[in-house]
Tab-separated table of C-alpha atoms in Angstrom:
chain	number	residue	atom	x	y	z
A	1	UNK	CA	-35.422	17.609	-167.618
A	2	UNK	CA	-34.673	16.859	-163.964
A	3	UNK	CA	-31.798	15.755	-161.777
A	4	UNK	CA	-32.812	12.138	-162.458
A	5	UNK	CA	-32.002	12.626	-166.148
A	6	UNK	CA	-28.603	14.079	-165.193
A	7	UNK	CA	-27.750	11.069	-162.993
A	8	UNK	CA	-28.681	8.594	-165.720
A	9	UNK	CA	-25.950	10.125	-167.902
A	10	UNK	CA	-23.169	10.095	-165.289
A	11	UNK	CA	-20.212	7.773	-165.940
A	12	UNK	CA	-19.747	4.886	-163.481
A	13	UNK	CA	-23.102	5.751	-161.826
A	14	UNK	CA	-26.238	3.610	-162.044
A	15	UNK	CA	-29.705	4.511	-160.784
A	16	UNK	CA	-31.833	1.463	-159.974
A	17	UNK	CA	-35.582	1.031	-160.345
A	18	UNK	CA	-35.840	1.109	-156.528
A	19	UNK	CA	-34.227	4.552	-156.354
A	20	UNK	CA	-30.825	3.354	-155.109
A	21	UNK	CA	-27.634	4.823	-156.537
A	22	UNK	CA	-24.470	2.819	-157.138
A	23	UNK	CA	-20.948	3.667	-158.261
A	24	UNK	CA	-19.437	0.763	-160.206
A	25	UNK	CA	-22.124	-1.492	-158.716
A	26	UNK	CA	-21.434	-0.488	-155.100
A	27	UNK	CA	-24.526	0.966	-153.401
A	28	UNK	CA	-22.671	2.222	-150.300
A	29	UNK	CA	-22.730	5.736	-151.732
A	30	UNK	CA	-23.231	9.070	-149.990
A	31	UNK	CA	-24.881	11.911	-151.894
A	32	UNK	CA	-24.054	15.510	-150.973
A	33	UNK	CA	-25.510	18.825	-152.078
A	34	UNK	CA	-22.872	21.559	-152.251
A	35	UNK	CA	-20.450	19.458	-150.217
A	36	UNK	CA	-22.873	18.610	-147.398
A	37	UNK	CA	-25.175	15.663	-146.625
A	38	UNK	CA	-28.852	16.456	-147.078
A	39	UNK	CA	-31.919	14.847	-145.543
A	40	UNK	CA	-33.762	14.931	-148.869
A	41	UNK	CA	-31.284	12.344	-150.193
A	42	UNK	CA	-31.790	9.908	-147.307
A	43	UNK	CA	-34.795	8.129	-148.851
A	44	UNK	CA	-35.655	7.240	-152.423
A	45	UNK	CA	-33.019	9.057	-154.483
A	46	UNK	CA	-35.062	8.972	-157.699
A	47	UNK	CA	-37.988	10.770	-156.057
A	48	UNK	CA	-35.653	13.472	-154.727
A	49	UNK	CA	-33.863	13.951	-158.073
A	50	UNK	CA	-37.128	14.306	-160.020
A	51	UNK	CA	-37.913	17.472	-158.059
A	52	UNK	CA	-34.575	19.186	-158.863
A	53	UNK	CA	-34.492	21.092	-162.192
A	54	UNK	CA	-31.533	20.002	-164.284
A	55	UNK	CA	-30.565	23.612	-165.055
A	56	UNK	CA	-30.209	24.138	-161.305
A	57	UNK	CA	-27.293	21.681	-161.296
A	58	UNK	CA	-23.975	23.283	-162.239
A	59	UNK	CA	-21.933	20.082	-162.108
A	60	UNK	CA	-21.724	16.678	-160.421
A	61	UNK	CA	-18.532	15.528	-158.724
A	62	UNK	CA	-17.937	11.771	-158.434
A	63	UNK	CA	-15.398	10.788	-155.780
A	64	UNK	CA	-14.510	7.090	-155.995
A	65	UNK	CA	-11.697	7.566	-153.475
A	66	UNK	CA	-12.862	10.359	-151.133
A	67	UNK	CA	-10.452	12.424	-149.077
A	68	UNK	CA	-9.997	11.686	-145.373
A	69	UNK	CA	-11.981	14.847	-144.807
A	70	UNK	CA	-15.161	12.833	-145.331
A	71	UNK	CA	-16.739	10.222	-143.077
A	72	UNK	CA	-16.047	6.576	-143.899
A	73	UNK	CA	-19.785	5.793	-144.236
A	74	UNK	CA	-19.668	6.318	-148.011
A	75	UNK	CA	-17.327	3.388	-148.656
A	76	UNK	CA	-18.486	3.068	-152.256
A	77	UNK	CA	-17.840	6.718	-153.016
A	78	UNK	CA	-19.403	10.165	-152.777
A	79	UNK	CA	-21.492	12.027	-155.345
A	80	UNK	CA	-21.524	15.779	-154.789
A	81	UNK	CA	-24.222	17.829	-156.565
A	82	UNK	CA	-22.993	21.387	-157.074
A	83	UNK	CA	-25.858	23.829	-157.622
A	84	UNK	CA	-25.877	26.956	-159.760
A	85	UNK	CA	-25.326	30.307	-158.074
A	86	UNK	CA	-25.415	33.611	-159.909
A	87	UNK	CA	-22.085	35.454	-159.766
A	88	UNK	CA	-23.138	38.586	-161.666
A	89	UNK	CA	-25.745	41.191	-160.756
A	90	UNK	CA	-29.267	40.377	-161.887
A	91	UNK	CA	-32.185	38.001	-161.586
A	92	UNK	CA	-33.315	35.021	-163.640
A	93	UNK	CA	-35.513	32.004	-163.250
A	94	UNK	CA	-37.339	29.254	-165.063
A	95	UNK	CA	-40.326	26.911	-165.096
A	96	UNK	CA	-40.417	23.316	-166.312
A	97	UNK	CA	-43.132	20.681	-166.548
A	98	UNK	CA	-43.341	17.174	-167.970
A	99	UNK	CA	-46.430	14.995	-168.197
A	100	UNK	CA	-46.509	11.269	-168.859
A	101	UNK	CA	-48.763	8.261	-168.624
A	102	UNK	CA	-47.027	7.061	-165.424
A	103	UNK	CA	-45.801	10.205	-163.699
A	104	UNK	CA	-45.563	13.968	-164.058
A	105	UNK	CA	-42.976	16.459	-162.780
A	106	UNK	CA	-43.137	20.216	-162.296
A	107	UNK	CA	-40.361	22.484	-161.061
A	108	UNK	CA	-39.311	26.123	-160.936
A	109	UNK	CA	-36.231	28.019	-159.825
A	110	UNK	CA	-35.124	31.595	-159.172
A	111	UNK	CA	-31.545	32.882	-158.999
A	112	UNK	CA	-30.558	36.444	-158.143
A	113	UNK	CA	-27.756	38.659	-156.898
A	114	UNK	CA	-27.728	42.276	-155.799
A	115	UNK	CA	-24.638	43.837	-154.306
A	116	UNK	CA	-23.129	41.503	-151.747
A	117	UNK	CA	-26.260	39.342	-151.400
A	118	UNK	CA	-27.105	36.302	-153.505
A	119	UNK	CA	-30.076	33.934	-153.380
A	120	UNK	CA	-31.041	30.713	-155.133
A	121	UNK	CA	-34.398	29.007	-154.702
A	122	UNK	CA	-36.231	26.084	-156.250
A	123	UNK	CA	-39.463	24.191	-155.743
A	124	UNK	CA	-40.582	20.966	-157.369
A	125	UNK	CA	-43.372	18.430	-157.369
A	126	UNK	CA	-43.546	14.886	-158.690
A	127	UNK	CA	-46.688	12.750	-158.716
A	128	UNK	CA	-47.755	9.519	-160.336
A	129	UNK	CA	-51.022	8.237	-161.647
A	130	UNK	CA	-52.288	5.126	-159.814
A	131	UNK	CA	-49.988	2.356	-160.983
A	132	UNK	CA	-51.721	-1.037	-161.124
A	133	UNK	CA	-49.844	-4.319	-160.849
A	134	UNK	CA	-50.845	-7.958	-160.488
A	135	UNK	CA	-48.597	-10.527	-158.805
A	136	UNK	CA	-49.557	-14.208	-158.980
A	137	UNK	CA	-47.937	-16.953	-156.907
A	138	UNK	CA	-48.635	-20.657	-157.396
A	139	UNK	CA	-47.099	-23.754	-155.758
A	140	UNK	CA	-47.593	-27.128	-157.442
A	141	UNK	CA	-46.827	-30.729	-156.509
A	142	UNK	CA	-44.643	-32.883	-158.816
A	143	UNK	CA	-47.945	-34.129	-160.259
A	144	UNK	CA	-48.876	-30.501	-161.160
A	145	UNK	CA	-51.595	-30.355	-158.513
A	146	UNK	CA	-52.174	-26.950	-156.953
A	147	UNK	CA	-51.072	-26.644	-153.309
A	148	UNK	CA	-51.176	-22.898	-152.875
A	149	UNK	CA	-52.385	-20.033	-155.043
A	150	UNK	CA	-52.317	-16.297	-154.414
A	151	UNK	CA	-53.160	-13.264	-156.510
A	152	UNK	CA	-52.377	-9.715	-155.381
A	153	UNK	CA	-54.018	-6.779	-157.185
A	154	UNK	CA	-52.108	-3.661	-156.158
A	155	UNK	CA	-52.465	0.068	-156.852
A	156	UNK	CA	-49.696	2.500	-155.923
A	157	UNK	CA	-49.748	6.313	-155.840
A	158	UNK	CA	-46.898	8.736	-155.037
A	159	UNK	CA	-46.811	12.484	-154.467
A	160	UNK	CA	-43.612	14.345	-153.591
A	161	UNK	CA	-42.754	18.000	-152.981
A	162	UNK	CA	-39.312	19.575	-152.563
A	163	UNK	CA	-38.212	23.095	-151.614
A	164	UNK	CA	-34.691	24.485	-151.402
A	165	UNK	CA	-33.194	27.912	-150.824
A	166	UNK	CA	-29.557	29.015	-150.576
A	167	UNK	CA	-28.284	32.459	-149.595
A	168	UNK	CA	-24.851	34.022	-149.345
A	169	UNK	CA	-23.715	37.425	-148.104
A	170	UNK	CA	-20.224	38.887	-148.393
A	171	UNK	CA	-19.406	40.907	-145.282
A	172	UNK	CA	-16.327	42.246	-147.075
A	173	UNK	CA	-13.708	40.974	-149.510
A	174	UNK	CA	-12.505	38.191	-147.178
A	175	UNK	CA	-15.531	37.219	-145.022
A	176	UNK	CA	-18.680	35.460	-146.233
A	177	UNK	CA	-21.809	33.942	-144.678
A	178	UNK	CA	-23.694	31.110	-146.410
A	179	UNK	CA	-27.029	29.512	-145.440
A	180	UNK	CA	-28.974	26.600	-146.991
A	181	UNK	CA	-32.446	25.231	-146.313
A	182	UNK	CA	-33.848	22.034	-147.880
A	183	UNK	CA	-37.226	20.399	-147.324
A	184	UNK	CA	-39.038	17.516	-148.966
A	185	UNK	CA	-42.193	15.524	-148.347
A	186	UNK	CA	-43.186	12.225	-149.980
A	187	UNK	CA	-46.472	10.350	-149.556
A	188	UNK	CA	-46.794	6.772	-150.817
A	189	UNK	CA	-50.226	5.102	-150.801
A	190	UNK	CA	-50.632	1.427	-151.704
A	191	UNK	CA	-53.881	-0.565	-151.805
A	192	UNK	CA	-53.769	-4.360	-152.119
A	193	UNK	CA	-56.525	-6.902	-152.758
A	194	UNK	CA	-55.263	-10.416	-152.036
A	195	UNK	CA	-56.983	-13.643	-153.107
A	196	UNK	CA	-55.486	-16.799	-151.556
A	197	UNK	CA	-56.316	-20.487	-151.786
A	198	UNK	CA	-54.722	-23.297	-149.776
A	199	UNK	CA	-56.068	-26.733	-150.629
A	200	UNK	CA	-59.859	-26.271	-150.496
A	201	UNK	CA	-59.753	-23.184	-148.285
A	202	UNK	CA	-60.153	-19.755	-149.860
A	203	UNK	CA	-59.288	-16.444	-148.254
A	204	UNK	CA	-59.735	-12.828	-149.267
A	205	UNK	CA	-57.996	-9.882	-147.713
A	206	UNK	CA	-57.131	-6.252	-148.189
A	207	UNK	CA	-54.008	-4.400	-147.057
A	208	UNK	CA	-53.837	-0.616	-147.292
A	209	UNK	CA	-50.556	1.224	-146.620
A	210	UNK	CA	-49.858	4.927	-146.284
A	211	UNK	CA	-46.314	6.185	-145.757
A	212	UNK	CA	-45.625	9.919	-145.327
A	213	UNK	CA	-41.880	10.702	-145.352
A	214	UNK	CA	-40.476	14.156	-144.612
A	215	UNK	CA	-36.965	15.582	-144.302
A	216	UNK	CA	-35.638	19.016	-143.375
A	217	UNK	CA	-32.102	20.319	-143.122
A	218	UNK	CA	-30.551	23.696	-142.385
A	219	UNK	CA	-26.896	24.643	-142.594
A	220	UNK	CA	-24.911	27.808	-142.129
A	221	UNK	CA	-21.246	28.507	-142.879
A	222	UNK	CA	-18.775	31.237	-142.075
A	223	UNK	CA	-15.895	31.410	-144.579
A	224	UNK	CA	-12.814	33.576	-144.183
A	225	UNK	CA	-10.108	33.923	-146.807
A	226	UNK	CA	-6.596	34.259	-145.414
A	227	UNK	CA	-4.728	36.146	-148.087
A	228	UNK	CA	-4.816	35.704	-151.851
A	229	UNK	CA	-2.978	32.384	-152.120
A	230	UNK	CA	-5.973	30.119	-151.477
A	231	UNK	CA	-5.695	29.965	-147.691
A	232	UNK	CA	-9.150	29.582	-146.198
A	233	UNK	CA	-10.849	28.848	-142.882
A	234	UNK	CA	-14.493	27.785	-142.502
A	235	UNK	CA	-16.871	27.097	-139.621
A	236	UNK	CA	-20.034	25.105	-140.342
A	237	UNK	CA	-23.160	24.042	-138.503
A	238	UNK	CA	-25.884	21.741	-139.822
A	239	UNK	CA	-29.208	20.474	-138.469
A	240	UNK	CA	-31.046	17.511	-140.037
A	241	UNK	CA	-34.509	16.244	-139.161
A	242	UNK	CA	-36.283	13.240	-140.668
A	243	UNK	CA	-39.702	11.659	-140.168
A	244	UNK	CA	-40.933	8.311	-141.499
A	245	UNK	CA	-44.513	7.359	-140.646
A	246	UNK	CA	-45.822	4.000	-141.918
A	247	UNK	CA	-49.482	3.099	-141.348
A	248	UNK	CA	-51.275	-0.028	-142.505
A	249	UNK	CA	-54.738	-1.573	-142.202
A	250	UNK	CA	-55.354	-5.222	-143.080
A	251	UNK	CA	-58.578	-7.199	-143.191
A	252	UNK	CA	-58.530	-10.968	-143.750
A	253	UNK	CA	-62.004	-12.501	-143.543
A	254	UNK	CA	-63.060	-9.813	-141.029
A	255	UNK	CA	-59.898	-10.266	-138.944
A	256	UNK	CA	-58.735	-6.655	-138.722
A	257	UNK	CA	-55.261	-5.431	-137.825
A	258	UNK	CA	-53.861	-1.926	-137.919
A	259	UNK	CA	-50.343	-0.791	-137.227
A	260	UNK	CA	-48.228	2.337	-137.179
A	261	UNK	CA	-44.450	2.662	-137.168
A	262	UNK	CA	-43.446	6.258	-136.432
A	263	UNK	CA	-39.756	7.055	-136.733
A	264	UNK	CA	-37.959	10.344	-136.089
A	265	UNK	CA	-34.299	11.185	-136.405
A	266	UNK	CA	-32.348	14.320	-135.506
A	267	UNK	CA	-28.749	15.150	-136.309
A	268	UNK	CA	-26.511	18.080	-135.332
A	269	UNK	CA	-23.099	18.689	-136.894
A	270	UNK	CA	-20.403	21.260	-136.132
A	271	UNK	CA	-17.275	21.352	-138.301
A	272	UNK	CA	-14.062	23.343	-138.709
A	273	UNK	CA	-11.904	23.196	-141.874
A	274	UNK	CA	-8.631	24.895	-142.747
A	275	UNK	CA	-6.838	25.002	-146.110
A	276	UNK	CA	-3.198	26.093	-146.288
A	277	UNK	CA	-1.417	25.896	-149.655
A	278	UNK	CA	2.373	26.233	-149.579
A	279	UNK	CA	3.878	26.549	-153.023
A	280	UNK	CA	2.907	23.238	-154.722
A	281	UNK	CA	1.924	21.532	-151.434
A	282	UNK	CA	-1.697	21.752	-150.229
A	283	UNK	CA	-2.384	21.132	-146.544
A	284	UNK	CA	-5.937	20.509	-145.377
A	285	UNK	CA	-7.056	19.835	-141.800
A	286	UNK	CA	-10.203	19.991	-139.713
A	287	UNK	CA	-12.375	18.623	-136.937
A	288	UNK	CA	-15.993	17.522	-136.702
A	289	UNK	CA	-18.583	16.679	-134.031
A	290	UNK	CA	-21.852	14.863	-134.867
A	291	UNK	CA	-24.786	14.108	-132.551
A	292	UNK	CA	-27.429	11.681	-133.913
A	293	UNK	CA	-30.716	10.640	-132.298
A	294	UNK	CA	-33.108	8.041	-133.719
A	295	UNK	CA	-36.482	7.199	-132.151
A	296	UNK	CA	-39.005	4.647	-133.389
A	297	UNK	CA	-42.368	3.565	-131.934
A	298	UNK	CA	-44.386	0.624	-133.294
A	299	UNK	CA	-48.023	0.079	-132.249
A	300	UNK	CA	-50.443	-2.669	-133.355
A	301	UNK	CA	-54.191	-3.019	-132.766
A	302	UNK	CA	-56.098	-6.209	-133.626
A	303	UNK	CA	-59.717	-7.379	-133.515
A	304	UNK	CA	-60.764	-10.085	-131.062
A	305	UNK	CA	-63.294	-12.880	-131.627
A	306	UNK	CA	-66.141	-10.438	-130.912
A	307	UNK	CA	-64.906	-7.950	-133.514
A	308	UNK	CA	-63.814	-5.265	-131.059
A	309	UNK	CA	-60.411	-3.613	-131.558
A	310	UNK	CA	-57.810	-4.276	-128.850
A	311	UNK	CA	-54.300	-2.933	-128.404
A	312	UNK	CA	-51.663	-5.692	-128.763
A	313	UNK	CA	-49.069	-5.016	-126.064
A	314	UNK	CA	-47.011	-8.075	-127.006
A	315	UNK	CA	-46.282	-6.668	-130.468
A	316	UNK	CA	-45.761	-3.044	-129.476
A	317	UNK	CA	-42.282	-1.704	-128.872
A	318	UNK	CA	-40.148	1.429	-128.930
A	319	UNK	CA	-36.542	1.904	-129.984
A	320	UNK	CA	-34.098	4.681	-129.141
A	321	UNK	CA	-30.609	5.135	-130.508
A	322	UNK	CA	-28.073	7.844	-129.732
A	323	UNK	CA	-24.717	8.258	-131.454
A	324	UNK	CA	-21.904	10.748	-130.913
A	325	UNK	CA	-19.073	11.019	-133.441
A	326	UNK	CA	-15.875	13.010	-132.986
A	327	UNK	CA	-13.357	13.168	-135.812
A	328	UNK	CA	-10.253	15.018	-136.925
A	329	UNK	CA	-8.218	14.812	-140.118
A	330	UNK	CA	-5.107	16.182	-141.804
A	331	UNK	CA	-4.168	15.664	-145.446
A	332	UNK	CA	-1.395	16.807	-147.764
A	333	UNK	CA	-1.146	16.629	-151.528
A	334	UNK	CA	1.139	17.768	-154.296
A	335	UNK	CA	1.434	17.267	-158.055
A	336	UNK	CA	4.133	15.097	-159.606
A	337	UNK	CA	4.690	16.313	-163.103
A	338	UNK	CA	1.656	17.195	-165.206
A	339	UNK	CA	-0.265	13.927	-165.009
A	340	UNK	CA	0.006	12.634	-161.432
A	341	UNK	CA	-0.749	13.737	-157.887
A	342	UNK	CA	0.352	12.236	-154.611
A	343	UNK	CA	-1.896	12.512	-151.543
A	344	UNK	CA	-1.594	11.300	-147.987
A	345	UNK	CA	-3.182	11.924	-144.651
A	346	UNK	CA	-4.411	10.693	-141.296
A	347	UNK	CA	-7.871	10.596	-139.739
A	348	UNK	CA	-8.908	10.004	-136.141
A	349	UNK	CA	-12.483	9.118	-135.319
A	350	UNK	CA	-14.318	8.041	-132.182
A	351	UNK	CA	-17.937	6.877	-131.998
A	352	UNK	CA	-19.968	6.559	-128.790
A	353	UNK	CA	-23.212	4.573	-128.971
A	354	UNK	CA	-26.100	4.793	-126.522
A	355	UNK	CA	-29.384	2.937	-126.724
């Protein structure tokens, strides 16, 4: 089984056919891995989950009302996937494979600890057989006469690979270093044959799409325990990189058009968190700086009346987006009796946009 099977069993969580996750019907959900955002969850969630072995998932935390520690982007809630890490000395691992008439998944994982050093690694692959579909569209007059008819024969293929590794090293009894690396790559290929008829005119065309999508993220944390009462300070840094490259080639009655939309995004995050329990009161505060850069370039080439390929400057453009986020938070919480908790806090956030 895979992470997709785990998500399908979660309460309040639904996983749509298009790979989108919702909590109580709200799709504005952020998905974290070990408390951090990950680039592998920025695209089709189903594809990413299929490459994670289910026995690599220790638990899943569903936060319908997240703490002020987290960004407000996940208005519908946050789902945090907590991965397994070996706490005793030794080494273990596993292999898993499933084969079906529509898709197949393979995955493996390795978990080990020796002395102060621990490591967890996994690799997975998910691929589908060519999936054929036929979509027919027909417009009729009130007299049932055909005005427009179109038939699209489509074949879709997907191949995805995911790799993850997590390491931790205890410098001593109160200081620890943690590092995580995640990478995934997804290639979607779609071939369409389109038959169209408008009145007495018939047209035939083909549209071929290829979309390679890749994400990479690296994070490192320094954690220091301040005594034995749960006091803790942590410093974190994370780097995310994403690439989305869409290419298409269309041919309608020898009118050829090709296009490419290449998008890249980079994100840097530095964060400080501090936990300070006092008797039954838990204080939590921190600060965060995020730098995001998004670049997109769209190019189109078309054939002229002589059949030669020309670059179309009027339909070519580039887009650049730069965002800086600075935030700070402070929260406090305490139990009331055995069944209730009271929590409160403040959060300050400033966003600077540049195009």
